[in-house]
């Protein structure tokens, strides 16, 4: 029996979300639209199968097909990123990062990562995370004058605290990550270097951002952000020793049975990511981000670090006289989906910060280019300026109307 028949309530809500996604200009940099093929693989009978262990060494029978699917996903990850080992079983980015701690640290050991308010991830040792409670975190940030990571500060902190593990990468970093510089610091202090490329994996796969391969000891990534796969994660390594430690940490260290429907969808996404079209998409994501940043700068927006090298733009709205949250809420009502975000050295509270974070992966997946980015920048300016004057209702309604023409012209992949 169909979903609509068994559970019309949920079926209707899924349709409503599909319409919402189709009608919205999605600027959240960690999101994307997966293809029909990826969606199809996700909703399959593979969800019925238990397969604790790894191909050829499982704890359940009946792995004739699953072993092949997981092996294909692993081979594609290895060839796409140019690594010797890949584990495609982590349930998501956060559990993947936990596996790195389990593989290389003891409770209480020191981990160094970017502070959450500067753009790091919770799992890089932030205080409310298990990684900040069970380990000893040391945090680096960005310079106040440049908005960029200061590698001299990172080195000084590393020499002082001697972390066993260093994370680079994050969730709100608009600039290229200097993997060789992090690697040389990690080597100097004898730390394991983990590159968390969750946000930029698709750019790396498409050749639009330098790769951490050859620099980082281990690489962690989600599969659902710029990489445009299902919700999931991967861990990659070059050395046999690191790979063995990671595999043991994922299973049996942290997880039980892998989500085989997700594994299949990861395999499909990796196949898509190895095509020339994907490389065009990755470069267009960056070109669009630059065009949107230029438009916003021309309209008096204050961008953290002054611009972007990647898919992401962090806006400090202080100069526009409005906080992040009311701006994000008004933009959402106008059909522009963003998220409010802290900016470095934010004087406001994390739940009501000064900034918003935007990005171009989703609009690029819809086929939009630089001209559309300039239009989006203009709409953002109109809405934010109106919110600051406390007179936004008419502007929100008008922008929403204009924007509907744009979303109709650029249908999102995977949506009906
Ligand atoms: C998104 C993200 C994660 C966590 O991924 P989840 O799938 O949400 O658990 C980890 N690290 C970074 C840098 C991320 O951007």
PDB file of N, CA, C and O in Angstrom, residues 140-169:
ATOM      1  N   UNK A 140      41.362  27.666  18.568  1.00  0.00           N
ATOM      2  CA  UNK A 140      41.882  28.805  17.810  1.00  0.00           C
ATOM      3  C   UNK A 140      40.701  29.525  17.149  1.00  0.00           C
ATOM      4  O   UNK A 140      39.594  28.996  17.090  1.00  0.00           O
ATOM      5  N   UNK A 141      40.969  30.756  16.697  1.00  0.00           N
ATOM      6  CA  UNK A 141      39.906  31.539  16.066  1.00  0.00           C
ATOM      7  C   UNK A 141      40.407  32.202  14.798  1.00  0.00           C
ATOM      8  O   UNK A 141      41.211  31.615  14.056  1.00  0.00           O
ATOM      9  N   UNK A 142      39.907  33.396  14.556  1.00  0.00           N
ATOM     10  CA  UNK A 142      40.406  34.184  13.424  1.00  0.00           C
ATOM     11  C   UNK A 142      40.913  35.518  13.983  1.00  0.00           C
ATOM     12  O   UNK A 142      40.584  35.890  15.103  1.00  0.00           O
ATOM     13  N   UNK A 143      41.710  36.194  13.191  1.00  0.00           N
ATOM     14  CA  UNK A 143      42.179  37.529  13.610  1.00  0.00           C
ATOM     15  C   UNK A 143      41.041  38.533  13.489  1.00  0.00           C
ATOM     16  O   UNK A 143      40.261  38.483  12.542  1.00  0.00           O
ATOM     17  N   UNK A 144      40.984  39.464  14.442  1.00  0.00           N
ATOM     18  CA  UNK A 144      39.893  40.434  14.422  1.00  0.00           C
ATOM     19  C   UNK A 144      40.017  41.361  13.206  1.00  0.00           C
ATOM     20  O   UNK A 144      39.015  41.739  12.596  1.00  0.00           O
ATOM     21  N   UNK A 145      41.247  41.678  12.796  1.00  0.00           N
ATOM     22  CA  UNK A 145      41.402  42.639  11.697  1.00  0.00           C
ATOM     23  C   UNK A 145      41.179  42.012  10.321  1.00  0.00           C
ATOM     24  O   UNK A 145      40.731  42.680   9.396  1.00  0.00           O
ATOM     25  N   UNK A 146      41.471  40.720  10.162  1.00  0.00           N
ATOM     26  CA  UNK A 146      41.367  40.103   8.837  1.00  0.00           C
ATOM     27  C   UNK A 146      40.189  39.142   8.708  1.00  0.00           C
ATOM     28  O   UNK A 146      39.792  38.798   7.596  1.00  0.00           O
ATOM     29  N   UNK A 147      39.653  38.657   9.838  1.00  0.00           N
ATOM     30  CA  UNK A 147      38.607  37.639   9.786  1.00  0.00           C
ATOM     31  C   UNK A 147      39.122  36.290   9.316  1.00  0.00           C
ATOM     32  O   UNK A 147      38.351  35.405   8.975  1.00  0.00           O
ATOM     33  N   UNK A 148      40.451  36.137   9.275  1.00  0.00           N
ATOM     34  CA  UNK A 148      41.039  34.885   8.782  1.00  0.00           C
ATOM     35  C   UNK A 148      41.820  34.184   9.893  1.00  0.00           C
ATOM     36  O   UNK A 148      42.283  34.820  10.834  1.00  0.00           O
ATOM     37  N   UNK A 149      41.968  32.866   9.737  1.00  0.00           N
ATOM     38  CA  UNK A 149      42.757  32.084  10.694  1.00  0.00           C
ATOM     39  C   UNK A 149      44.200  32.578  10.650  1.00  0.00           C
ATOM     40  O   UNK A 149      44.759  32.783   9.572  1.00  0.00           O
ATOM     41  N   UNK A 150      44.760  32.768  11.830  1.00  0.00           N
ATOM     42  CA  UNK A 150      46.144  33.209  11.938  1.00  0.00           C
ATOM     43  C   UNK A 150      47.001  31.969  12.230  1.00  0.00           C
ATOM     44  O   UNK A 150      46.978  31.435  13.335  1.00  0.00           O
ATOM     45  N   UNK A 151      47.745  31.496  11.219  1.00  0.00           N
ATOM     46  CA  UNK A 151      48.486  30.239  11.374  1.00  0.00           C
ATOM     47  C   UNK A 151      49.603  30.362  12.415  1.00  0.00           C
ATOM     48  O   UNK A 151      49.997  29.363  13.003  1.00  0.00           O
ATOM     49  N   UNK A 152      50.091  31.584  12.643  1.00  0.00           N
ATOM     50  CA  UNK A 152      51.098  31.760  13.700  1.00  0.00           C
ATOM     51  C   UNK A 152      50.478  31.525  15.075  1.00  0.00           C
ATOM     52  O   UNK A 152      51.095  30.920  15.956  1.00  0.00           O
ATOM     53  N   UNK A 153      49.220  31.986  15.229  1.00  0.00           N
ATOM     54  CA  UNK A 153      48.522  31.758  16.497  1.00  0.00           C
ATOM     55  C   UNK A 153      48.239  30.270  16.675  1.00  0.00           C
ATOM     56  O   UNK A 153      48.415  29.715  17.771  1.00  0.00           O
ATOM     57  N   UNK A 154      47.823  29.605  15.604  1.00  0.00           N
ATOM     58  CA  UNK A 154      47.547  28.162  15.681  1.00  0.00           C
ATOM     59  C   UNK A 154      48.817  27.428  16.118  1.00  0.00           C
ATOM     60  O   UNK A 154      48.786  26.569  17.007  1.00  0.00           O
ATOM     61  N   UNK A 155      49.947  27.807  15.522  1.00  0.00           N
ATOM     62  CA  UNK A 155      51.212  27.142  15.845  1.00  0.00           C
ATOM     63  C   UNK A 155      51.599  27.400  17.308  1.00  0.00           C
ATOM     64  O   UNK A 155      51.990  26.475  18.035  1.00  0.00           O
ATOM     65  N   UNK A 156      51.460  28.655  17.748  1.00  0.00           N
ATOM     66  CA  UNK A 156      51.827  28.989  19.131  1.00  0.00           C
ATOM     67  C   UNK A 156      50.963  28.207  20.122  1.00  0.00           C
ATOM     68  O   UNK A 156      51.471  27.661  21.113  1.00  0.00           O
ATOM     69  N   UNK A 157      49.658  28.120  19.845  1.00  0.00           N
ATOM     70  CA  UNK A 157      48.759  27.359  20.732  1.00  0.00           C
ATOM     71  C   UNK A 157      49.131  25.880  20.747  1.00  0.00           C
ATOM     72  O   UNK A 157      49.123  25.236  21.798  1.00  0.00           O
ATOM     73  N   UNK A 158      49.453  25.360  19.579  1.00  0.00           N
ATOM     74  CA  UNK A 158      49.809  23.944  19.481  1.00  0.00           C
ATOM     75  C   UNK A 158      51.091  23.657  20.249  1.00  0.00           C
ATOM     76  O   UNK A 158      51.197  22.649  20.955  1.00  0.00           O
ATOM     77  N   UNK A 159      52.068  24.542  20.133  1.00  0.00           N
ATOM     78  CA  UNK A 159      53.332  24.344  20.849  1.00  0.00           C
ATOM     79  C   UNK A 159      53.121  24.446  22.354  1.00  0.00           C
ATOM     80  O   UNK A 159      53.729  23.705  23.134  1.00  0.00           O
ATOM     81  N   UNK A 160      52.212  25.327  22.761  1.00  0.00           N
ATOM     82  CA  UNK A 160      51.965  25.499  24.195  1.00  0.00           C
ATOM     83  C   UNK A 160      51.197  24.307  24.781  1.00  0.00           C
ATOM     84  O   UNK A 160      51.538  23.812  25.854  1.00  0.00           O
ATOM     85  N   UNK A 161      50.157  23.834  24.066  1.00  0.00           N
ATOM     86  CA  UNK A 161      49.255  22.831  24.649  1.00  0.00           C
ATOM     87  C   UNK A 161      49.513  21.407  24.176  1.00  0.00           C
ATOM     88  O   UNK A 161      48.946  20.464  24.725  1.00  0.00           O
ATOM     89  N   UNK A 162      50.306  21.233  23.135  1.00  0.00           N
ATOM     90  CA  UNK A 162      50.663  19.902  22.637  1.00  0.00           C
ATOM     91  C   UNK A 162      49.445  18.985  22.452  1.00  0.00           C
ATOM     92  O   UNK A 162      49.353  17.916  23.067  1.00  0.00           O
ATOM     93  N   UNK A 163      48.480  19.394  21.624  1.00  0.00           N
ATOM     94  CA  UNK A 163      47.303  18.535  21.419  1.00  0.00           C
ATOM     95  C   UNK A 163      47.696  17.223  20.746  1.00  0.00           C
ATOM     96  O   UNK A 163      48.678  17.174  20.008  1.00  0.00           O
ATOM     97  N   UNK A 164      46.907  16.183  21.025  1.00  0.00           N
ATOM     98  CA  UNK A 164      47.143  14.894  20.349  1.00  0.00           C
ATOM     99  C   UNK A 164      46.414  14.857  19.016  1.00  0.00           C
ATOM    100  O   UNK A 164      46.731  14.035  18.154  1.00  0.00           O
ATOM    101  N   UNK A 165      45.408  15.728  18.902  1.00  0.00           N
ATOM    102  CA  UNK A 165      44.578  15.754  17.694  1.00  0.00           C
ATOM    103  C   UNK A 165      44.296  17.217  17.345  1.00  0.00           C
ATOM    104  O   UNK A 165      43.986  18.007  18.230  1.00  0.00           O
ATOM    105  N   UNK A 166      44.444  17.540  16.075  1.00  0.00           N
ATOM    106  CA  UNK A 166      44.104  18.891  15.603  1.00  0.00           C
ATOM    107  C   UNK A 166      43.054  18.769  14.501  1.00  0.00           C
ATOM    108  O   UNK A 166      43.219  17.986  13.565  1.00  0.00           O
ATOM    109  N   UNK A 167      41.969  19.539  14.647  1.00  0.00           N
ATOM    110  CA  UNK A 167      40.960  19.613  13.594  1.00  0.00           C
ATOM    111  C   UNK A 167      41.158  20.882  12.786  1.00  0.00           C
ATOM    112  O   UNK A 167      41.339  21.961  13.350  1.00  0.00           O
ATOM    113  N   UNK A 168      41.104  20.771  11.462  1.00  0.00           N
ATOM    114  CA  UNK A 168      40.935  21.965  10.644  1.00  0.00           C
ATOM    115  C   UNK A 168      39.665  21.788   9.814  1.00  0.00           C
ATOM    116  O   UNK A 168      39.217  20.667   9.586  1.00  0.00           O
ATOM    117  N   UNK A 169      39.101  22.909   9.409  1.00  0.00           N
ATOM    118  CA  UNK A 169      37.807  22.874   8.716  1.00  0.00           C
ATOM    119  C   UNK A 169      36.732  23.347   9.669  1.00  0.00           C
ATOM    120  O   UNK A 169      36.980  23.475  10.867  1.00  0.00           O
TER     121      UNK A 169
END
